[in-house]
mmCIF file of C-alpha atoms in Angstrom:
data_model
loop_
_atom_site.group_PDB
_atom_site.id
_atom_site.type_symbol
_atom_site.label_atom_id
_atom_site.label_comp_id
_atom_site.label_asym_id
_atom_site.label_seq_id
_atom_site.Cartn_x
_atom_site.Cartn_y
_atom_site.Cartn_z
ATOM 1 C CA UNK T 1 0.050 0.142 -0.403
ATOM 2 C CA UNK T 2 1.407 2.952 -0.949
ATOM 3 C CA UNK T 3 1.498 6.329 1.192
ATOM 4 C CA UNK T 4 1.430 9.886 0.148
ATOM 5 C CA UNK T 5 4.121 12.155 0.619
ATOM 6 C CA UNK T 6 4.174 14.623 3.434
ATOM 7 C CA UNK T 7 4.309 17.956 3.200
ATOM 8 C CA UNK T 8 6.936 20.119 5.055
ATOM 9 C CA UNK T 9 4.545 22.377 7.273
ATOM 10 C CA UNK T 10 2.321 19.637 8.112
ATOM 11 C CA UNK T 11 1.602 19.755 12.195
ATOM 12 C CA UNK T 12 3.600 17.078 13.977
ATOM 13 C CA UNK T 13 0.315 16.010 16.176
ATOM 14 C CA UNK T 14 -1.614 15.231 12.674
ATOM 15 C CA UNK T 15 1.394 13.371 11.162
ATOM 16 C CA UNK T 16 1.941 11.184 14.829
ATOM 17 C CA UNK T 17 -1.827 10.107 14.550
ATOM 18 C CA UNK T 18 -1.805 9.248 10.843
ATOM 19 C CA UNK T 19 1.356 7.213 11.296
ATOM 20 C CA UNK T 20 -0.413 5.701 14.297
ATOM 21 C CA UNK T 21 -3.838 4.801 12.258
ATOM 22 C CA UNK T 22 -1.692 3.364 8.893
ATOM 23 C CA UNK T 23 0.228 1.184 11.687
ATOM 24 C CA UNK T 24 -3.146 0.057 12.903
ATOM 25 C CA UNK T 25 -4.724 -0.612 9.626
ATOM 26 C CA UNK T 26 -1.932 -2.492 8.156
ATOM 27 C CA UNK T 27 -1.800 -4.840 11.379
ATOM 28 C CA UNK T 28 -5.985 -5.261 11.302
ATOM 29 C CA UNK T 29 -5.839 -6.033 7.315
ATOM 30 C CA UNK T 30 -3.039 -8.367 7.160
ATOM 31 C CA UNK T 31 -1.613 -11.276 8.717
ATOM 32 C CA UNK T 32 2.153 -10.927 10.507
ATOM 33 C CA UNK T 33 4.711 -12.756 8.094
ATOM 34 C CA UNK T 34 5.646 -16.407 9.709
ATOM 35 C CA UNK T 35 8.906 -16.509 12.125
ATOM 36 C CA UNK T 36 12.165 -16.511 10.058
ATOM 37 C CA UNK T 37 12.187 -20.464 8.590
ATOM 38 C CA UNK T 38 8.977 -21.501 9.384
ATOM 39 C CA UNK T 39 6.737 -19.639 6.252
ATOM 40 C CA UNK T 40 5.156 -22.357 4.706
ATOM 41 C CA UNK T 41 5.900 -23.859 1.444
ATOM 42 C CA UNK T 42 3.396 -22.896 -1.697
ATOM 43 C CA UNK T 43 3.408 -26.665 -1.962
ATOM 44 C CA UNK T 44 2.892 -27.366 1.589
ATOM 45 C CA UNK T 45 0.078 -24.941 1.481
ATOM 46 C CA UNK T 46 -1.432 -26.479 -1.566
ATOM 47 C CA UNK T 47 -1.348 -29.591 -0.235
ATOM 48 C CA UNK T 48 -3.255 -29.219 2.463
ATOM 49 C CA UNK T 49 -6.187 -27.133 0.749
ATOM 50 C CA UNK T 50 -6.127 -30.387 -1.442
ATOM 51 C CA UNK T 51 -6.428 -32.790 1.196
ATOM 52 C CA UNK T 52 -9.224 -30.646 3.567
ATOM 53 C CA UNK T 53 -11.330 -30.017 0.208
ATOM 54 C CA UNK T 54 -11.189 -34.077 -0.771
ATOM 55 C CA UNK T 55 -11.704 -34.617 2.457
ATOM 56 C CA UNK T 56 -15.163 -32.556 2.691
ATOM 57 C CA UNK T 57 -16.140 -33.913 -0.625
ATOM 58 C CA UNK T 58 -15.497 -37.902 0.710
ATOM 59 C CA UNK T 59 -16.978 -37.538 3.713
ATOM 60 C CA UNK T 60 -19.736 -34.776 4.474
ATOM 61 C CA UNK T 61 -22.492 -37.011 3.193
ATOM 62 C CA UNK T 62 -21.565 -39.628 5.985
ATOM 63 C CA UNK T 63 -21.300 -37.505 8.542
ATOM 64 C CA UNK T 64 -24.984 -36.969 8.514
ATOM 65 C CA UNK T 65 -25.462 -40.545 9.545
ATOM 66 C CA UNK T 66 -23.538 -40.320 12.815
ATOM 67 C CA UNK T 67 -25.163 -41.239 15.843
ATOM 68 C CA UNK T 68 -24.752 -39.158 18.654
ATOM 69 C CA UNK T 69 -24.617 -40.627 21.996
ATOM 70 C CA UNK T 70 -27.472 -40.112 24.584
ATOM 71 C CA UNK T 71 -25.130 -38.897 27.198
ATOM 72 C CA UNK T 72 -24.050 -35.826 25.105
ATOM 73 C CA UNK T 73 -25.821 -32.518 25.843
ATOM 74 C CA UNK T 74 -24.771 -30.093 23.872
ATOM 75 C CA UNK T 75 -25.431 -26.476 24.934
ATOM 76 C CA UNK T 76 -27.957 -24.270 22.941
ATOM 77 C CA UNK T 77 -26.259 -22.171 20.632
ATOM 78 C CA UNK T 78 -26.506 -18.836 22.759
ATOM 79 C CA UNK T 79 -24.609 -20.277 25.593
ATOM 80 C CA UNK T 80 -21.163 -18.822 25.421
ATOM 81 C CA UNK T 81 -19.703 -20.359 28.616
ATOM 82 C CA UNK T 82 -21.479 -23.406 27.865
ATOM 83 C CA UNK T 83 -19.795 -24.042 24.491
ATOM 84 C CA UNK T 84 -16.342 -23.008 26.126
ATOM 85 C CA UNK T 85 -16.303 -25.641 28.484
ATOM 86 C CA UNK T 86 -18.073 -28.315 26.478
ATOM 87 C CA UNK T 87 -15.064 -27.851 23.601
ATOM 88 C CA UNK T 88 -12.332 -26.928 25.789
ATOM 89 C CA UNK T 89 -13.190 -28.307 29.264
ATOM 90 C CA UNK T 90 -13.335 -27.280 32.770
ATOM 91 C CA UNK T 91 -9.164 -27.640 33.128
ATOM 92 C CA UNK T 92 -8.449 -25.365 30.092
ATOM 93 C CA UNK T 93 -11.428 -23.238 30.460
ATOM 94 C CA UNK T 94 -10.778 -22.418 34.129
ATOM 95 C CA UNK T 95 -6.617 -22.415 33.579
ATOM 96 C CA UNK T 96 -6.312 -25.354 36.411
ATOM 97 C CA UNK T 97 -3.188 -26.775 35.997
ATOM 98 C CA UNK T 98 -4.440 -29.856 36.918
ATOM 99 C CA UNK T 99 -7.501 -32.049 37.980
ATOM 100 C CA UNK T 100 -7.411 -34.474 40.224
ATOM 101 C CA UNK T 101 -6.669 -38.275 39.036
ATOM 102 C CA UNK T 102 -8.917 -40.833 39.667
ATOM 103 C CA UNK T 103 -7.987 -44.343 37.634
ATOM 104 C CA UNK T 104 -11.068 -46.041 38.579
ATOM 105 C CA UNK T 105 -13.615 -43.192 36.733
ATOM 106 C CA UNK T 106 -13.691 -43.084 32.999
ATOM 107 C CA UNK T 107 -13.046 -39.703 30.675
ATOM 108 C CA UNK T 108 -15.090 -37.147 32.196
ATOM 109 C CA UNK T 109 -15.266 -35.182 29.195
ATOM 110 C CA UNK T 110 -17.027 -31.836 30.970
ATOM 111 C CA UNK T 111 -13.438 -31.892 32.771
ATOM 112 C CA UNK T 112 -11.033 -32.774 29.638
ATOM 113 C CA UNK T 113 -13.910 -31.059 26.791
ATOM 114 C CA UNK T 114 -15.542 -33.312 24.234
ATOM 115 C CA UNK T 115 -13.563 -33.820 21.147
ATOM 116 C CA UNK T 116 -14.922 -32.302 17.764
ATOM 117 C CA UNK T 117 -16.760 -35.928 17.252
ATOM 118 C CA UNK T 118 -18.629 -36.239 13.435
ATOM 119 C CA UNK T 119 -21.650 -37.160 15.722
ATOM 120 C CA UNK T 120 -21.409 -33.676 17.351
ATOM 121 C CA UNK T 121 -20.127 -31.390 14.582
ATOM 122 C CA UNK T 122 -22.436 -32.854 12.746
ATOM 123 C CA UNK T 123 -26.020 -31.991 14.302
ATOM 124 C CA UNK T 124 -24.522 -28.474 14.023
ATOM 125 C CA UNK T 125 -26.375 -25.895 11.740
ATOM 126 C CA UNK T 126 -24.740 -23.019 10.275
ATOM 127 C CA UNK T 127 -25.988 -20.667 12.662
ATOM 128 C CA UNK T 128 -24.574 -22.530 15.645
ATOM 129 C CA UNK T 129 -21.054 -23.255 13.612
ATOM 130 C CA UNK T 130 -20.881 -19.347 13.322
ATOM 131 C CA UNK T 131 -21.782 -19.139 16.835
ATOM 132 C CA UNK T 132 -19.222 -21.470 18.392
ATOM 133 C CA UNK T 133 -16.418 -19.960 16.393
ATOM 134 C CA UNK T 134 -17.110 -16.976 17.216
ATOM 135 C CA UNK T 135 -16.759 -18.068 21.061
ATOM 136 C CA UNK T 136 -13.628 -19.982 20.774
ATOM 137 C CA UNK T 137 -12.177 -17.183 18.604
ATOM 138 C CA UNK T 138 -13.156 -14.730 21.279
ATOM 139 C CA UNK T 139 -11.428 -16.922 24.323
ATOM 140 C CA UNK T 140 -8.151 -17.546 21.673
ATOM 141 C CA UNK T 141 -7.952 -13.694 21.649
ATOM 142 C CA UNK T 142 -6.862 -13.208 25.478
ATOM 143 C CA UNK T 143 -5.563 -17.012 26.129
ATOM 144 C CA UNK T 144 -2.792 -19.227 24.449
ATOM 145 C CA UNK T 145 -3.191 -21.769 21.495
ATOM 146 C CA UNK T 146 -3.871 -25.115 22.940
ATOM 147 C CA UNK T 147 -4.266 -28.740 20.521
ATOM 148 C CA UNK T 148 -7.777 -28.852 22.133
ATOM 149 C CA UNK T 149 -8.463 -25.406 20.434
ATOM 150 C CA UNK T 150 -6.656 -26.328 17.595
ATOM 151 C CA UNK T 151 -9.184 -29.563 16.621
ATOM 152 C CA UNK T 152 -12.500 -27.967 16.879
ATOM 153 C CA UNK T 153 -11.169 -24.934 14.916
ATOM 154 C CA UNK T 154 -10.216 -27.282 12.264
ATOM 155 C CA UNK T 155 -13.509 -29.016 12.912
ATOM 156 C CA UNK T 156 -15.671 -25.839 12.769
ATOM 157 C CA UNK T 157 -13.660 -24.804 9.632
ATOM 158 C CA UNK T 158 -14.381 -27.733 8.072
ATOM 159 C CA UNK T 159 -18.457 -27.231 8.789
ATOM 160 C CA UNK T 160 -18.846 -23.828 7.166
ATOM 161 C CA UNK T 161 -20.456 -24.022 4.095
ATOM 162 C CA UNK T 162 -19.816 -21.910 0.863
ATOM 163 C CA UNK T 163 -20.788 -18.980 0.018
ATOM 164 C CA UNK T 164 -20.008 -17.834 3.659
ATOM 165 C CA UNK T 165 -22.413 -15.913 6.027
ATOM 166 C CA UNK T 166 -20.831 -12.351 6.689
ATOM 167 C CA UNK T 167 -20.272 -13.043 10.199
ATOM 168 C CA UNK T 168 -18.364 -16.103 9.412
ATOM 169 C CA UNK T 169 -16.482 -14.485 6.592
ATOM 170 C CA UNK T 170 -15.385 -11.599 9.421
ATOM 171 C CA UNK T 171 -14.570 -14.222 11.925
ATOM 172 C CA UNK T 172 -12.488 -16.645 9.932
ATOM 173 C CA UNK T 173 -10.396 -13.529 8.898
ATOM 174 C CA UNK T 174 -9.894 -12.479 12.754
ATOM 175 C CA UNK T 175 -8.873 -16.148 13.544
ATOM 176 C CA UNK T 176 -6.236 -16.028 11.113
ATOM 177 C CA UNK T 177 -4.928 -12.613 12.456
ATOM 178 C CA UNK T 178 -4.938 -14.289 15.838
ATOM 179 C CA UNK T 179 -3.394 -17.301 14.621
ATOM 180 C CA UNK T 180 -0.471 -15.155 12.990
ATOM 181 C CA UNK T 181 -0.074 -13.175 16.289
ATOM 182 C CA UNK T 182 0.476 -16.150 18.344
ATOM 183 C CA UNK T 183 2.929 -17.592 16.062
ATOM 184 C CA UNK T 184 5.307 -14.645 16.175
ATOM 185 C CA UNK T 185 5.117 -14.883 20.175
ATOM 186 C CA UNK T 186 6.245 -18.251 19.970
ATOM 187 C CA UNK T 187 8.781 -18.062 22.294
ATOM 188 C CA UNK T 188 9.865 -21.888 22.109
ATOM 189 C CA UNK T 189 9.154 -21.944 18.142
ATOM 190 C CA UNK T 190 7.192 -25.546 18.960
ATOM 191 C CA UNK T 191 7.365 -26.685 15.594
ATOM 192 C CA UNK T 192 4.042 -29.064 15.858
ATOM 193 C CA UNK T 193 2.113 -25.733 17.104
ATOM 194 C CA UNK T 194 3.460 -23.383 14.438
ATOM 195 C CA UNK T 195 2.631 -25.477 11.919
ATOM 196 C CA UNK T 196 -0.696 -25.887 13.811
ATOM 197 C CA UNK T 197 -1.132 -22.447 13.280
ATOM 198 C CA UNK T 198 0.198 -22.483 9.509
ATOM 199 C CA UNK T 199 -2.523 -24.600 8.664
ATOM 200 C CA UNK T 200 -5.179 -22.699 10.194
ATOM 201 C CA UNK T 201 -4.215 -19.722 8.192
ATOM 202 C CA UNK T 202 -3.691 -21.729 5.110
ATOM 203 C CA UNK T 203 -7.045 -22.608 4.974
ATOM 204 C CA UNK T 204 -8.743 -19.682 5.594
ATOM 205 C CA UNK T 205 -6.437 -17.718 2.912
ATOM 206 C CA UNK T 206 -6.785 -19.983 0.358
ATOM 207 C CA UNK T 207 -9.463 -22.494 0.788
ATOM 208 C CA UNK T 208 -11.784 -19.930 2.063
ATOM 209 C CA UNK T 209 -10.241 -17.215 -0.763
ATOM 210 C CA UNK T 210 -9.107 -14.747 1.689
ATOM 211 C CA UNK T 211 -5.894 -14.420 -0.610
ATOM 212 C CA UNK T 212 -4.435 -11.274 1.165
ATOM 213 C CA UNK T 213 -4.036 -13.115 4.742
ATOM 214 C CA UNK T 214 -1.498 -15.487 2.902
ATOM 215 C CA UNK T 215 1.866 -16.378 4.056
ATOM 216 C CA UNK T 216 4.151 -15.760 1.477
ATOM 217 C CA UNK T 217 6.134 -18.731 0.242
ATOM 218 C CA UNK T 218 8.980 -19.891 1.617
#
């Protein structure tokens, strides 16, 4: 994006405000570049999109036949806190380091979170998918990236149908930008985590045609 030249007598305050607004706009409009050495290749990005697309085309009809376990009670669409706990579990949602371990009891999904099973996500209409995506992106805006969050974000992206609802369009762009911010702040350069963040950015930018957010090939 080109910037206009500055007049010699331009007031300093206005100049600083303009610079600030330009900086903020540049941060809002695009993604932060990947850390050096971690930018995905174009071939990798194309392969992820092809795999994602092929998986959707192959399995979408099969999703509808999945039976939901009678023990699974999905929150109402408008229950933001309920969905955060449902997807992420009480440990992550409440930022508890560890939960009491009792080997005699099976997995308590309300504590560890439900995985995005086909039997669950196949029962979510587009309005619910968009709402849950909004809840998790809101949570992610202030929290760290976790494998549980990554699995749900991927599943929800897979549930989105084209053409996107306006709300979903805005949300996935917000998601990609947030992933790019977290990727830059990743201190230990955890390759598995950066790869997961790269994948989400890739799907948003290249599968959902938000090309201005795409990573430049390394």
